[in-house]
Coordinates of C-alpha atoms in Angstrom, one line a residue:
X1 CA -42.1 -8.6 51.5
X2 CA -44.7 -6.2 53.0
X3 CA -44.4 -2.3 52.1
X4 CA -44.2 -1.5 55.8
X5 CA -41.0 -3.2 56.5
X6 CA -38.9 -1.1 53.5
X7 CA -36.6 2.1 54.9
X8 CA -37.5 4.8 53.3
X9 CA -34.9 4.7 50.8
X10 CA -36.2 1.2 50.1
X11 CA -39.8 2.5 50.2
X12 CA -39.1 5.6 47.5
X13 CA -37.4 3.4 45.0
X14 CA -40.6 0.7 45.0
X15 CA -43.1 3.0 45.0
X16 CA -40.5 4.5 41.7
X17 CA -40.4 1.3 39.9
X18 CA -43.9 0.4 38.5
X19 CA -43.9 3.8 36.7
X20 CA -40.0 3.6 35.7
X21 CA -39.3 6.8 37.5
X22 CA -35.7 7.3 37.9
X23 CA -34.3 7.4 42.1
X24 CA -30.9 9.8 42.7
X25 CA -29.4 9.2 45.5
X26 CA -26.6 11.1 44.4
X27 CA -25.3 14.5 46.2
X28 CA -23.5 15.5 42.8
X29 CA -22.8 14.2 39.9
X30 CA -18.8 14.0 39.8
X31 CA -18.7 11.8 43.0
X32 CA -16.5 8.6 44.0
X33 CA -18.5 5.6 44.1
X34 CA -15.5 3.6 45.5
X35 CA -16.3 5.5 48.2
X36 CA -20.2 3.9 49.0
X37 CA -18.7 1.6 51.5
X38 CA -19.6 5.1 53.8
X39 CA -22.7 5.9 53.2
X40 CA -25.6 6.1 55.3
X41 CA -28.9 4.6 55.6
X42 CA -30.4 7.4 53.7
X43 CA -28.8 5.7 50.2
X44 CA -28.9 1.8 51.2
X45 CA -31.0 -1.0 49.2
X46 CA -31.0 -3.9 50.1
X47 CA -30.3 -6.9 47.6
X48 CA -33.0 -8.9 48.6
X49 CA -35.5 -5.6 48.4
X50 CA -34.3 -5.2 44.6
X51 CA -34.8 -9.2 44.2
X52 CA -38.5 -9.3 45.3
X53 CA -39.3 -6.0 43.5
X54 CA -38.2 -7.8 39.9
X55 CA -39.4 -11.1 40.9
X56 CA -43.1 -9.8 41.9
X57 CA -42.9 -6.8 39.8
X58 CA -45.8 -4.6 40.6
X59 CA -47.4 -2.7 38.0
X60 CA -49.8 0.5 37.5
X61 CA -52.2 0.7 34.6
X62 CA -50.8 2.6 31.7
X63 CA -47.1 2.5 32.9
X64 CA -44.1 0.9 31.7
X65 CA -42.5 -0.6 35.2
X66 CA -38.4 -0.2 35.3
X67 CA -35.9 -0.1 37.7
X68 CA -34.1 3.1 37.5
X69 CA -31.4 3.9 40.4
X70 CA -28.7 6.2 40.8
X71 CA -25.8 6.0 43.6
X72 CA -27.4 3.5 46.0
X73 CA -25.4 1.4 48.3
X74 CA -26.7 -2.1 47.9
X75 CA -26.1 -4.5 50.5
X76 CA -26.1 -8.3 50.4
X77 CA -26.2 -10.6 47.5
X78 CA -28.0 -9.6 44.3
X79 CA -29.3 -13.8 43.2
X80 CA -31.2 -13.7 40.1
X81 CA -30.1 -16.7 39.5
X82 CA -32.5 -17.9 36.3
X83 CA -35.1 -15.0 36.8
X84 CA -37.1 -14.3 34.0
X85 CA -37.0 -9.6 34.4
X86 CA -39.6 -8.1 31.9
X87 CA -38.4 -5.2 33.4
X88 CA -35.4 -2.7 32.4
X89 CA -32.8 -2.7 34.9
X90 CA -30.7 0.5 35.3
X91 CA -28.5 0.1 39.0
X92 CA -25.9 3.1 37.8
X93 CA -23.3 4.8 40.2
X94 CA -24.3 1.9 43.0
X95 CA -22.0 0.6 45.5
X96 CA -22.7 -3.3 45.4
X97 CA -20.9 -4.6 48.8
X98 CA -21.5 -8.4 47.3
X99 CA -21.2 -9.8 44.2
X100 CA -24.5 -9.7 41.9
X101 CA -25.1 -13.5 40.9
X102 CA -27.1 -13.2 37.2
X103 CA -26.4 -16.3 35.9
X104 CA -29.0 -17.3 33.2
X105 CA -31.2 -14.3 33.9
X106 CA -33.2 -13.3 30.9
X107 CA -34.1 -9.1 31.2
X108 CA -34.6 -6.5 28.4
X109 CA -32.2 -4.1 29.3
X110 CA -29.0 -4.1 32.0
X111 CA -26.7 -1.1 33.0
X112 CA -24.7 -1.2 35.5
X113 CA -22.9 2.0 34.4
X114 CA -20.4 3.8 37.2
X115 CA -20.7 1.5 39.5
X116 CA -18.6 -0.2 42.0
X117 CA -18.9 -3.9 42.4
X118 CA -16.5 -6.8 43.7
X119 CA -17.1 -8.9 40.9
X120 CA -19.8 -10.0 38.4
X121 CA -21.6 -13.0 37.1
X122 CA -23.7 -13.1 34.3
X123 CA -22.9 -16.3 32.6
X124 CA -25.5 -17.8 29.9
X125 CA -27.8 -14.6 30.4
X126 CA -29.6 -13.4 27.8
X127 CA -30.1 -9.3 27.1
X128 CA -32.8 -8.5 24.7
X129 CA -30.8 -5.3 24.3
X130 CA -27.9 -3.5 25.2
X131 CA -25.6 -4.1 28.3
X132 CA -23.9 -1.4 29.6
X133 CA -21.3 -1.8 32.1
X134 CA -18.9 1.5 31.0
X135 CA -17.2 3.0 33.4
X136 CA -17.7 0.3 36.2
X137 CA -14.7 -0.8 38.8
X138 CA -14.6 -4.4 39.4
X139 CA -12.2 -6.1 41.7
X140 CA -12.8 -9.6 40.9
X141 CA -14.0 -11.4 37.6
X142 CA -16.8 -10.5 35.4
X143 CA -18.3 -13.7 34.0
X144 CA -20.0 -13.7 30.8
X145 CA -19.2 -17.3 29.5
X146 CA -22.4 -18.3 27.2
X147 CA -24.6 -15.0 27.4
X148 CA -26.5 -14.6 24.3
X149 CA -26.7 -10.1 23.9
X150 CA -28.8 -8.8 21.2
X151 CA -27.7 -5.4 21.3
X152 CA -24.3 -4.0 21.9
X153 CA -22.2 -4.6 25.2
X154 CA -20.2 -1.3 26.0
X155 CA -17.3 -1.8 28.7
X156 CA -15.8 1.7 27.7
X157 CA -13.3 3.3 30.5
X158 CA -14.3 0.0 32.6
X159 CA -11.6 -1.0 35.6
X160 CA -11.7 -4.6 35.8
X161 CA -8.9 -5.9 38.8
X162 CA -8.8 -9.1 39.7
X163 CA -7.7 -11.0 42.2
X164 CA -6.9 -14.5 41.4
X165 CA -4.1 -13.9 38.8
X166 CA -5.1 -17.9 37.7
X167 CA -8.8 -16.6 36.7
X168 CA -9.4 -14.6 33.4
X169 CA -11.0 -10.5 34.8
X170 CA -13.3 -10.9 32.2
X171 CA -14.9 -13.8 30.3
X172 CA -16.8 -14.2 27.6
X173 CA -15.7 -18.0 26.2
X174 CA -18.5 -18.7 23.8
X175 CA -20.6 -15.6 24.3
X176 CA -22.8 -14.0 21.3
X177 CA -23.0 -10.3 21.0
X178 CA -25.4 -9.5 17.8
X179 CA -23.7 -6.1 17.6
X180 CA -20.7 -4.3 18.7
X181 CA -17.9 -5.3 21.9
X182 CA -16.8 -1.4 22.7
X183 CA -14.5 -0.9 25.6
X184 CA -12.5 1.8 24.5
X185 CA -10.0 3.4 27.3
X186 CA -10.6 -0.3 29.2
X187 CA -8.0 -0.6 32.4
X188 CA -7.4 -4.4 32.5
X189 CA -5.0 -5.8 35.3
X190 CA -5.2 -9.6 34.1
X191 CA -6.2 -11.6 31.9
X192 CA -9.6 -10.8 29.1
X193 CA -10.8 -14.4 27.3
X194 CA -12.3 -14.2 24.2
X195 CA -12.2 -18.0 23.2
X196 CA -14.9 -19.2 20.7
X197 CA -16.9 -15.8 21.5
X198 CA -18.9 -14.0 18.5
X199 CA -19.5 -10.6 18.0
X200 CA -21.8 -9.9 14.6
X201 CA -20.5 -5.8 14.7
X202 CA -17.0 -5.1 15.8
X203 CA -14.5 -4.9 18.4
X204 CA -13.7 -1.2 20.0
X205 CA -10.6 -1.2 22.2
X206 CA -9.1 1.7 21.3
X207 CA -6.6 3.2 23.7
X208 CA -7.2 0.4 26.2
X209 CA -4.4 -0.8 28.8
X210 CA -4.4 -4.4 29.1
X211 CA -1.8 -5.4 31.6
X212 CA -0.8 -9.0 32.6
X213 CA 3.0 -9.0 32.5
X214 CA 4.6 -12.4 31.0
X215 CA 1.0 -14.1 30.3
X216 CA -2.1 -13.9 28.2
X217 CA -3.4 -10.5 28.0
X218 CA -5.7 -11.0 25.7
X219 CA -6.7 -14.6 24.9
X220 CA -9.1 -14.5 21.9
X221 CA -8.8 -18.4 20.1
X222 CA -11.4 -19.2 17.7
X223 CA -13.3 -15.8 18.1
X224 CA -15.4 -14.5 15.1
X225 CA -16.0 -11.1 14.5
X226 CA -17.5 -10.1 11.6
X227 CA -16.7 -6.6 11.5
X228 CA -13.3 -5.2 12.6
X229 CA -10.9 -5.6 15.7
X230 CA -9.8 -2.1 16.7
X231 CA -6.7 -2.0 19.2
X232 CA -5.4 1.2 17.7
X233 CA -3.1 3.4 20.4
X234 CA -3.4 0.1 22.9
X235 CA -1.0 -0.8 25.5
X236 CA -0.6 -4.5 26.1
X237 CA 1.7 -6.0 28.6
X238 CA 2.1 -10.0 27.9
X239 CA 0.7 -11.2 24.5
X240 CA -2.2 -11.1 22.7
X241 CA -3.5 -15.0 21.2
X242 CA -5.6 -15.0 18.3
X243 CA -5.2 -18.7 17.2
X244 CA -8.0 -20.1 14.8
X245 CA -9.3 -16.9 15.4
X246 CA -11.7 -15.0 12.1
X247 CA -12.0 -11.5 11.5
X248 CA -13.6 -10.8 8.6
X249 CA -12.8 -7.0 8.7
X250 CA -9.3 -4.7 9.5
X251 CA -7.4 -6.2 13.2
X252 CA -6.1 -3.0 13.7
X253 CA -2.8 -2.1 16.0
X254 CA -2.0 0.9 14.9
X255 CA -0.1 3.0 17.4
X256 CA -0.2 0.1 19.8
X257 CA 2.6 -1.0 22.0
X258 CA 2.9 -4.5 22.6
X259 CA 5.7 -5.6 25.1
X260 CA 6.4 -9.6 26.1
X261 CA 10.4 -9.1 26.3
X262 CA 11.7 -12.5 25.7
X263 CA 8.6 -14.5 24.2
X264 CA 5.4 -13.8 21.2
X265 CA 4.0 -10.0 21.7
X266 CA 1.0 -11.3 18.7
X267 CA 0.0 -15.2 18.3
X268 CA -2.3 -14.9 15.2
X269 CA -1.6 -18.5 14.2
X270 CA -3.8 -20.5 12.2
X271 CA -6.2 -17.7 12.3
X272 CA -8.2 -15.6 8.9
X273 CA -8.1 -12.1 8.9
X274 CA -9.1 -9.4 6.2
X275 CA -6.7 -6.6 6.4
X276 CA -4.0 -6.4 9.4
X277 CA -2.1 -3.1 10.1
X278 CA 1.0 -2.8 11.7
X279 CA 1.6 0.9 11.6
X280 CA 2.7 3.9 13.2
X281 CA 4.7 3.9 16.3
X282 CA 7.2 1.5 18.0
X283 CA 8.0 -2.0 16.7
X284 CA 6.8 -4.7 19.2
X285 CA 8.8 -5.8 22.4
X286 CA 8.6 -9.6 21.6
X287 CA 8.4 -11.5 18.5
X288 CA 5.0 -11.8 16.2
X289 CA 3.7 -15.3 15.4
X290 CA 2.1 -15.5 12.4
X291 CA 2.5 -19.2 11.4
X292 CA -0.2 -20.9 8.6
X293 CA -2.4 -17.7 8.7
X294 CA -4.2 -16.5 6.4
X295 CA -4.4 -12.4 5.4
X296 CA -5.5 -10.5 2.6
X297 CA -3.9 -7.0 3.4
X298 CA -0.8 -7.4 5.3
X299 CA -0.3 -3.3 6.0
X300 CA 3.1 -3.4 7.7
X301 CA 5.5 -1.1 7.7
X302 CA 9.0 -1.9 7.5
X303 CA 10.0 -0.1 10.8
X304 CA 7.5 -2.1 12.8
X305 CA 9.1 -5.3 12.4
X306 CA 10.3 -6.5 15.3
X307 CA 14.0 -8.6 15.9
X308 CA 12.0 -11.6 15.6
X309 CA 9.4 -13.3 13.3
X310 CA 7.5 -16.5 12.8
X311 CA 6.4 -16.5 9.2
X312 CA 6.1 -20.4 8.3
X313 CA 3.1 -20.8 6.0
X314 CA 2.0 -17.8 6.2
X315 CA 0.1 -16.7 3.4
X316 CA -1.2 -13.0 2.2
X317 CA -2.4 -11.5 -0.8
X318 CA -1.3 -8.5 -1.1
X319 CA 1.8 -7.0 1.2
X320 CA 1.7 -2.6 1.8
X321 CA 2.7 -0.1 1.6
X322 CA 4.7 -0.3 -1.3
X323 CA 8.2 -0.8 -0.2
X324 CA 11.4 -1.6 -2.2
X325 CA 12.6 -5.3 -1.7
X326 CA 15.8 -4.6 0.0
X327 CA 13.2 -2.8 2.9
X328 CA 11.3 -5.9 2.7
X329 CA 14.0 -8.8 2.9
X330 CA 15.3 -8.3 6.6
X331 CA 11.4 -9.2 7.4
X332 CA 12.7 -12.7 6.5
X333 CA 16.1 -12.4 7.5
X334 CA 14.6 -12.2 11.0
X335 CA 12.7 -15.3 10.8
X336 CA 13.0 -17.5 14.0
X337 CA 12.5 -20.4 11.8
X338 CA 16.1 -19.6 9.6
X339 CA 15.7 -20.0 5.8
X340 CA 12.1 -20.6 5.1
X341 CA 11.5 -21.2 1.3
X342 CA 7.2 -20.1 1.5
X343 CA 8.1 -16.8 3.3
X344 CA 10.3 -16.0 0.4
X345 CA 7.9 -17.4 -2.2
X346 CA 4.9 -15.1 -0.8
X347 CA 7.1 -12.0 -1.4
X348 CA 7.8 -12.8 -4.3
X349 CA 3.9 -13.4 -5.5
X350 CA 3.5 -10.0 -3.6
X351 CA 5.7 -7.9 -5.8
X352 CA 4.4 -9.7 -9.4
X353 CA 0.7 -8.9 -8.2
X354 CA 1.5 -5.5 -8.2
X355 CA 4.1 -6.1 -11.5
X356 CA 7.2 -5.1 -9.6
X357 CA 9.0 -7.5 -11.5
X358 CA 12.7 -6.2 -10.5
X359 CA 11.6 -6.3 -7.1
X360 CA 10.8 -10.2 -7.4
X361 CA 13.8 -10.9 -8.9
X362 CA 15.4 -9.4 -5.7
X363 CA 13.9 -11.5 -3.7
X364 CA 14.4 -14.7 -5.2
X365 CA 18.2 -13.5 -5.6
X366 CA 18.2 -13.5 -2.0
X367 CA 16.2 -16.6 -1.3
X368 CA 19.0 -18.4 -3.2
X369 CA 21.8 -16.7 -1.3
X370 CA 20.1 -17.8 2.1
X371 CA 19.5 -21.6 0.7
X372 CA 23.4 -21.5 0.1
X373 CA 24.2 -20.9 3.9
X374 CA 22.4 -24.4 4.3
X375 CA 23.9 -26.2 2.0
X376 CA 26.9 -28.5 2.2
X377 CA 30.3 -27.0 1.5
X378 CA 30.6 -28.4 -2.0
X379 CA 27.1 -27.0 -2.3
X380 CA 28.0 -23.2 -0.9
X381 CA 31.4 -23.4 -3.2
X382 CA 29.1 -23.9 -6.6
X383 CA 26.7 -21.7 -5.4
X384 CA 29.2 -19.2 -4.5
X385 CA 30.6 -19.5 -8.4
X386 CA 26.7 -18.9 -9.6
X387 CA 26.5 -15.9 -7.8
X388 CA 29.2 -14.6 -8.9
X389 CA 29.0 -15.3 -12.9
X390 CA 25.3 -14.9 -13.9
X391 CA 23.8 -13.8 -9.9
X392 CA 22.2 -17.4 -10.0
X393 CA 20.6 -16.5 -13.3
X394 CA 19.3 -13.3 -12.0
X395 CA 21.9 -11.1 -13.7
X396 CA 22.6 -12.5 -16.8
X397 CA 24.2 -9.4 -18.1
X398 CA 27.0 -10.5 -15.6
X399 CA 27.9 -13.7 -17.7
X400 CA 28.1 -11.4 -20.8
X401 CA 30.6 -9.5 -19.0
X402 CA 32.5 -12.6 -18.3
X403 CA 32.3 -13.7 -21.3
X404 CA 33.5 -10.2 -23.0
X405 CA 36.4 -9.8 -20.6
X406 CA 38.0 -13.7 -20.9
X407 CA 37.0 -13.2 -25.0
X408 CA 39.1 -10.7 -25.0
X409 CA 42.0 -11.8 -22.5
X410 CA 42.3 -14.8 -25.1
X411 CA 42.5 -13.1 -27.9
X412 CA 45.3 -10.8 -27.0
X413 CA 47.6 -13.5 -25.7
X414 CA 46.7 -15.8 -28.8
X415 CA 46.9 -13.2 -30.8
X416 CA 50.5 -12.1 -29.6
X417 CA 51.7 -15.8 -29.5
X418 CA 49.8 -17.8 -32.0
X419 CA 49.5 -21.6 -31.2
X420 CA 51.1 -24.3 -33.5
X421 CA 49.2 -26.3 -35.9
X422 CA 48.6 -29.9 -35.2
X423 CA 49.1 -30.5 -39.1
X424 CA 50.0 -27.3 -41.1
X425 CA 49.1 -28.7 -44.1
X426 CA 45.2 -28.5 -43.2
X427 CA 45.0 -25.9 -40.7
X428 CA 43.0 -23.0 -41.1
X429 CA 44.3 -19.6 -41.0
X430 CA 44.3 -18.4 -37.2
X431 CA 41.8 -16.5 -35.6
X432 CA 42.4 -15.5 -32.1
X433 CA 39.1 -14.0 -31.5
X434 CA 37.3 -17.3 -33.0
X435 CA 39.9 -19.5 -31.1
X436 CA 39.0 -18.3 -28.0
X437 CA 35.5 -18.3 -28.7
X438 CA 36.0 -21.9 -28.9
X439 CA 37.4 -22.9 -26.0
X440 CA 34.8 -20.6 -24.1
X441 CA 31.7 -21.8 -26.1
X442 CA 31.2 -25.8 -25.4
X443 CA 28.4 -26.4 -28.0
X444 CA 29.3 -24.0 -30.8
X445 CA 32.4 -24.6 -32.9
X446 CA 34.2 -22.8 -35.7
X447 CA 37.2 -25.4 -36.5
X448 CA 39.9 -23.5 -34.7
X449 CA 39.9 -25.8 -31.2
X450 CA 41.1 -28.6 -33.0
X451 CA 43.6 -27.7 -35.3
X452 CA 45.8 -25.7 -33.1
X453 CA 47.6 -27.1 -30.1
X454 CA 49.3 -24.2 -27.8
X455 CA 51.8 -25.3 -25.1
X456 CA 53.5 -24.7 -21.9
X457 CA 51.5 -21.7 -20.3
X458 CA 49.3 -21.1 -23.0
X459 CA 47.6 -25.1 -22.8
X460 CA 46.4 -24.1 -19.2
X461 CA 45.0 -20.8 -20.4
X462 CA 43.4 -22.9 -23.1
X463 CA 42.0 -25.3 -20.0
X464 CA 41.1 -22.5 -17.9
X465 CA 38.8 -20.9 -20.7
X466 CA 37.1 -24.4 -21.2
X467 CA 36.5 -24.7 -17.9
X468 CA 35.2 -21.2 -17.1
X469 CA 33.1 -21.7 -21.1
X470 CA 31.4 -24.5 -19.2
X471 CA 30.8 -23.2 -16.0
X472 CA 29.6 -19.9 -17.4
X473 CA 26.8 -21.6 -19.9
X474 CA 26.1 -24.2 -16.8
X475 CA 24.6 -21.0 -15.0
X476 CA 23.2 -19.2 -17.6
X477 CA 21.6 -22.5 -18.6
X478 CA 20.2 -22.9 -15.1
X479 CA 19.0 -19.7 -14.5
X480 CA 17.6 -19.0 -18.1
X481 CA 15.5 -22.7 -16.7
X482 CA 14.6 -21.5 -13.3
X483 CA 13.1 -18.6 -14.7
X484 CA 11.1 -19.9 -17.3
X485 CA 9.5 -22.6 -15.1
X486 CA 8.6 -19.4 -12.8
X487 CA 6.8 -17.5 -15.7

């Protein structure tokens, strides 16, 4: 393209570029790009202008050659469609009335900061640097599927709209971003995909809006980060997927709202994560899925839980703040799954990590009494009679108590009427204390069971202590076992 056939807007910004000189086209700082679709000639590039200057790339002696413009209106399509830029590109506050195509490029530097574009492609690039794209209102998709970004991509206070509700608004499926994803205060309206993307640094989306109402919001299977996921003070309409996904760091939801009325608010299934905080502010609208992961920190706070949870296999090693049990057990009651013997189990190892012994014992006290509802009705009745005597070996002070008051229920009435002796001749003299300890103690004998023989009324009292000596050292028995084989 020949000099002479560039407007003079054209003409300033390529005579600007092979000494990296910045071009403002700007009439103040503070105004509405969204509103370059009227402005004039004076402040128009044109795509294929931009294209040629990159492609041949003139240079002067002793300077570094950049593209630096400011509030531009650029016409046409931007194809740089497998260009190799040596040059810095910096297109910031710019009305783009096409969508750049950038797939493949390879450039030093790209920010696109403030500006205005109907959608975005820059899928398998590769950035020797940072991308910067804060700030910028896109109406239709931002591809970044398979760019390699050796700095830090910053999306902060981005607007990203689209308009095919089947397409994701931004995409970056098997991207790798050596340092951090930041797009704090990002204004979503559909879908952001994640899936099998890397970040090396961490994940900033701090008091982002991410709205897709009954669908993915945020679709994020198998991505690794390796420093934290922040979504502290976010508002997510439709749920959040995190399946397979790794973060090595803190996931972070603290003061978020979720809301998916009626389906999963969080699917972190299957998926490894160092600390995750539920904390501060509103329990989630929807249920939280957190099947067969795997969590060091659970932080989760009792008044976050929601009506619903999915807790099957879930494992974590240590479970805070420090709650009593009876604040932790309707976090199982609520399982969608009904009684589910690991969730209880992992509560349990929870509370002996931290040597909360009584608290454990709670637990498993309730794990029992939720197992009964699921047995058959023999199996509720005898578990219903364990309970009661010895708290199913949890509270064996209880059987004592039994013990004591039917010990001493028998030896009043035996000791007001005195059973006959079966021969009188060898009887011993009557005890009722050590009768009655007789018929309650099955094992242990001291000769008076056999030599006396009461009647009428008093036989069935005799039968009823036998059979409430035996039930009693059945359960104490079993629960004395059950704990053992815990310890």
């Amino acid at each position: 393209m020949e000099i002479n056939e560039l407007t003079p807007a054209e003409a300033q910004v390529w005579r600007a570029f092979p000494r990296g000189e910045t071009v403002d086209f700007r009439t103040a700082e503070d105004e509405d790009t969204a509103a370059g679709t009227d402005w004039g000639p004076e402040r128009t590039l044109r795509a294929s202008v931009l294209r040629a200057l990159l492609v041949s790339a003139p240079q002067e002696d002793g300077e570094i050659a950049a593209l630096r413009v400011m509030g531009a209106r650029i016409t046409g399509a931007l194809d740089l469609t497998h260009a190799v830029v040596d040059a810095p590109v910096r297109l910031t506050h710019c009305h783009f009335t096409d969508p750049p195509d950038l797939y493949g490029i390879q450039l030093r530097r790209l920010s696109l900061r403030g500006s205005v574009l109907p959608a975005l492609d820059l899928g398998s690039a590769r950035v020797d640097g940072v991308m910067q794209l804060s700030d910028c209102r896109v109406r239709g998709r931002i591809q970044l599927s398979g760019a390699q970004i050796s700095g830090a991509l910053f999306l902060d206070r981005a607007e990203l709209t689209g308009q095919d509700d089947s397409q994701p608004v931004l995409k970056l499926n098997q991207a790798l971003i050596e340092d951090d994803l930041r797009a704090t205060e990002l204004r979503a309206h559909g879908e952001i995909r994640l899936n099998g993307a890397t970040v090396n640094g961490s994940v900033d989306l701090r008091g982002a809006h991410l709205t897709h109402p009954g669908q993915v919001a945020l679709d994020a299977q198998t991505l690794t980060v390796n420093g934290d996921f922040s979504l502290r003070n976010t508002h997510v309409r439709g749920w959040i997927g995190l399946r397979g996904a790794c973060v090595t760091g803190r996931f972070d939801l603290s003061y978020a709202r979720l809301s998916n009325p009626g389906d999963a608010a969080l699917r972190a299934t299957s998926c490894s994560i160092g600390e995750l905080w539920l904390r501060k502010g509103l329990p989630p609208d929807g249920f939280l899925n957190l099947r067969r992961a795997q969590i060091d920190v659970l932080f989760l706070e009792p008044e976050m839980v929601p009506d619903r949870m999915l807790l099957n296999s879930l494992v974590y090693t240590s479970l805070t703040p420090h709650e009593p049990a009876e604040r932790r057990l309707p976090m199982l009651e609520c399982d969608g799954d009904g009684y589910v013997p690991h969730a209880y189990e992992q509560l349990t190892a929870a509370y002996r990590r931290i040597g909360d012994d009584d608290a454990a014992r709670l637990v498993q006290l309730a794990k029992q009494r939720r197992r009964r509802g699921t047995l058959p009705w023999y199996g509720r009745v005898w578990g219903h009679v364990q309970d009661a005597t010895v708290g199913y070996g949890f509270r064996p002070l209880r059987a004592c108590g039994w013990l004591l008051s039917l010990l001493a229920v028998g030896s009043v009435v035996y000791g007001l009427h005195h059973p006959p002796p079966l021969k009188a001749s060898e009887a011993p003299h009557f005890n009722p204390v050590f009768y009655t300890l007789d018929l309650l103690l099955p094992v242990i004998s001291f000769g008076q069971e056999g030599a006396f023989a009461p009647r009428e009324g008093y036989q069935t009292l005799s039968y009823a202590l036998v059979i409430a000596g035996w039930i009693l050292a059945t359960t104490v028995f079993a629960g004395v076992t059950r704990t053992v084989s815990r310890q």
